[in-house]
Amino acid sequence: MKNILFAGLLVTTLSACSVGTPGMSVGVGLGTGIGRHIGLGTSINIPVGTNIGKAENNSIKTVEEPIVTYFDAQGKISNSAVKGGFHRQLLHRRGNEYVVQDFYSDNNRKRTDPYTVDRKHLLEFRAHPENGTLTVYAYNGNIMQQQTYQKGRLVNARY
C-alpha cells in the first residue's frame, strides 16, 4: 500500500503544468524505487499551448523563412551553402504557387526581389514568374537585370 501511495503521489507531482520558453506543457511521469537509495522513472511532456510567433512587449517578432534549396555558382543544386552560390527562401505559399526570394550565401544580400513560381519550377536555377517581373541583383547590390514575363514567355528585358 505504501508503494502505491508513493507512486500515486509521484504521478500527481509530475503531472503538474509547467510554463517554459516554448510554451505550456503537461508532464506525466512514473517511477519506482530500487532499494533505499536508488530510483528509476520516466516521464513525458505534452505541449498544450505555445507562444511561437508572438512578440513580447517592446520586442520584435521574428519569423524564420525556410530555405528551399542551395545553388552553387554554376546553378547546380547543393545540400548546403556553397561559397559563391546562393540560396532560395520560401516567403509564403498560396495554393500551388510559392513566393520565394534568392539570397547570396556569402553575404546574405538579396539576389532577387520576391517572385512567384509554381511547384514544378521551385528547384530550378533559372526559375521565373509565370506573369510578372524578375529583378536580379549583382553581388554588390546593383540591379543586374529585369525580365518581365507574360504567360511564361519573356516579353521585356533590361540588362
XYZ file of C-alpha atoms in Angstrom:
159
model
C 0.000 0.000 0.000
C 2.883 2.287 0.829
C 4.364 1.828 -2.683
C 1.023 2.540 -4.380
C 0.578 5.702 -2.331
C 4.130 6.794 -3.183
C 3.607 6.067 -6.911
C 0.311 7.992 -6.878
C 1.946 10.958 -5.159
C 4.829 10.846 -7.656
C 2.487 10.768 -10.675
C 0.440 13.647 -9.257
C 3.566 15.700 -8.622
C 4.991 15.078 -12.095
C 1.640 15.811 -13.756
C 1.730 19.466 -12.763
C 1.624 22.044 -15.531
C 4.765 23.984 -16.286
C 5.403 27.123 -18.289
C 8.686 27.412 -20.130
C 10.210 29.274 -23.038
C 8.455 27.370 -25.846
C 5.025 27.426 -24.194
C 2.923 25.437 -21.780
C 3.051 21.658 -21.354
C 1.674 18.943 -19.120
C 4.114 16.386 -17.761
C 3.214 12.833 -16.751
C 5.717 10.595 -15.034
C 6.045 7.172 -13.459
C 8.790 5.959 -11.191
C 9.779 3.272 -8.749
C 12.355 2.795 -6.055
C 15.055 0.122 -6.079
C 16.274 -0.416 -2.568
C 16.521 2.533 -0.243
C 18.623 4.997 -2.236
C 18.056 4.369 -5.956
C 15.034 5.278 -8.044
C 14.149 4.882 -11.700
C 11.469 6.689 -13.625
C 10.284 8.078 -16.901
C 8.115 10.985 -17.933
C 6.533 12.578 -20.966
C 5.731 16.238 -21.653
C 2.697 17.039 -23.772
C 2.514 20.583 -25.215
C -0.855 22.219 -24.588
C -0.089 25.767 -25.729
C 2.609 27.726 -27.449
C 3.824 31.271 -27.835
C 5.831 30.740 -31.027
C 5.482 33.715 -33.362
C 4.133 36.045 -30.667
C 6.083 39.138 -29.825
C 6.839 40.050 -26.239
C 6.100 43.620 -25.159
C 8.547 46.041 -26.785
C 10.238 43.299 -28.800
C 10.399 42.435 -32.470
C 8.537 39.425 -33.811
C 10.934 37.264 -35.800
C 9.885 34.606 -38.265
C 12.350 32.238 -39.869
C 11.688 31.520 -43.537
C 12.733 28.033 -44.576
C 15.457 27.638 -47.167
C 14.084 25.709 -50.140
C 17.434 24.848 -51.733
C 21.033 25.917 -52.216
C 22.740 26.526 -55.574
C 26.440 26.731 -56.384
C 27.881 29.480 -58.616
C 27.081 27.434 -61.754
C 23.459 26.861 -60.722
C 23.734 23.243 -59.598
C 21.674 22.233 -56.557
C 23.668 21.698 -53.369
C 22.791 20.231 -49.958
C 24.367 23.150 -48.100
C 25.601 26.696 -48.635
C 28.435 26.978 -51.162
C 30.942 29.815 -51.444
C 29.931 31.964 -54.403
C 26.474 30.376 -54.507
C 23.042 31.406 -53.313
C 20.006 30.010 -51.549
C 16.276 30.268 -52.197
C 13.980 31.078 -49.286
C 10.271 30.361 -49.135
C 8.443 33.508 -48.020
C 4.932 32.072 -48.225
C 2.716 29.741 -50.191
C -0.594 30.347 -51.969
C -2.074 27.063 -53.177
C 0.328 25.645 -55.780
C 2.246 28.941 -56.023
C 5.300 29.681 -53.914
C 6.592 33.187 -53.194
C 10.377 32.873 -52.980
C 13.428 35.115 -52.860
C 17.051 34.278 -53.630
C 19.988 35.451 -51.489
C 23.751 35.266 -51.976
C 25.100 32.749 -49.458
C 28.369 34.617 -48.805
C 26.870 37.902 -47.588
C 23.127 37.095 -47.322
C 22.296 40.053 -49.604
C 19.313 39.671 -51.859
C 19.942 38.200 -55.287
C 16.333 38.726 -56.419
C 13.235 40.537 -55.353
C 10.454 38.187 -54.182
C 8.740 36.375 -57.053
C 6.123 33.663 -57.513
C 6.811 30.238 -59.028
C 4.794 27.043 -59.198
C 5.906 23.802 -57.569
C 7.451 22.237 -60.686
C 9.848 25.209 -61.102
C 10.649 25.681 -57.411
C 14.040 23.917 -57.576
C 15.132 25.235 -60.982
C 18.154 27.525 -61.140
C 16.570 29.736 -63.821
C 13.092 29.834 -62.272
C 10.983 32.877 -63.144
C 7.406 34.014 -62.567
C 4.683 32.929 -64.981
C 3.416 36.524 -65.021
C 5.413 39.383 -63.563
C 8.905 40.819 -63.300
C 12.041 39.107 -62.068
C 14.684 41.541 -60.811
C 18.169 40.066 -60.313
C 20.837 41.902 -58.311
C 24.604 41.656 -58.633
C 26.754 40.641 -55.662
C 27.409 44.337 -54.883
C 23.663 45.139 -54.697
C 23.258 46.862 -58.089
C 20.445 45.769 -60.401
C 21.904 43.325 -62.905
C 18.764 42.559 -64.954
C 14.995 42.921 -65.013
C 12.908 40.490 -67.010
C 9.136 40.722 -67.494
C 7.122 37.579 -68.250
C 3.567 37.068 -69.512
C 2.117 33.554 -69.687
C 5.605 32.165 -69.072
C 7.213 33.986 -72.017
C 9.810 36.742 -71.799
C 8.246 39.964 -73.141
C 10.751 42.579 -71.947
C 14.285 42.559 -70.585
C 16.665 45.238 -69.329
C 20.315 44.455 -68.614
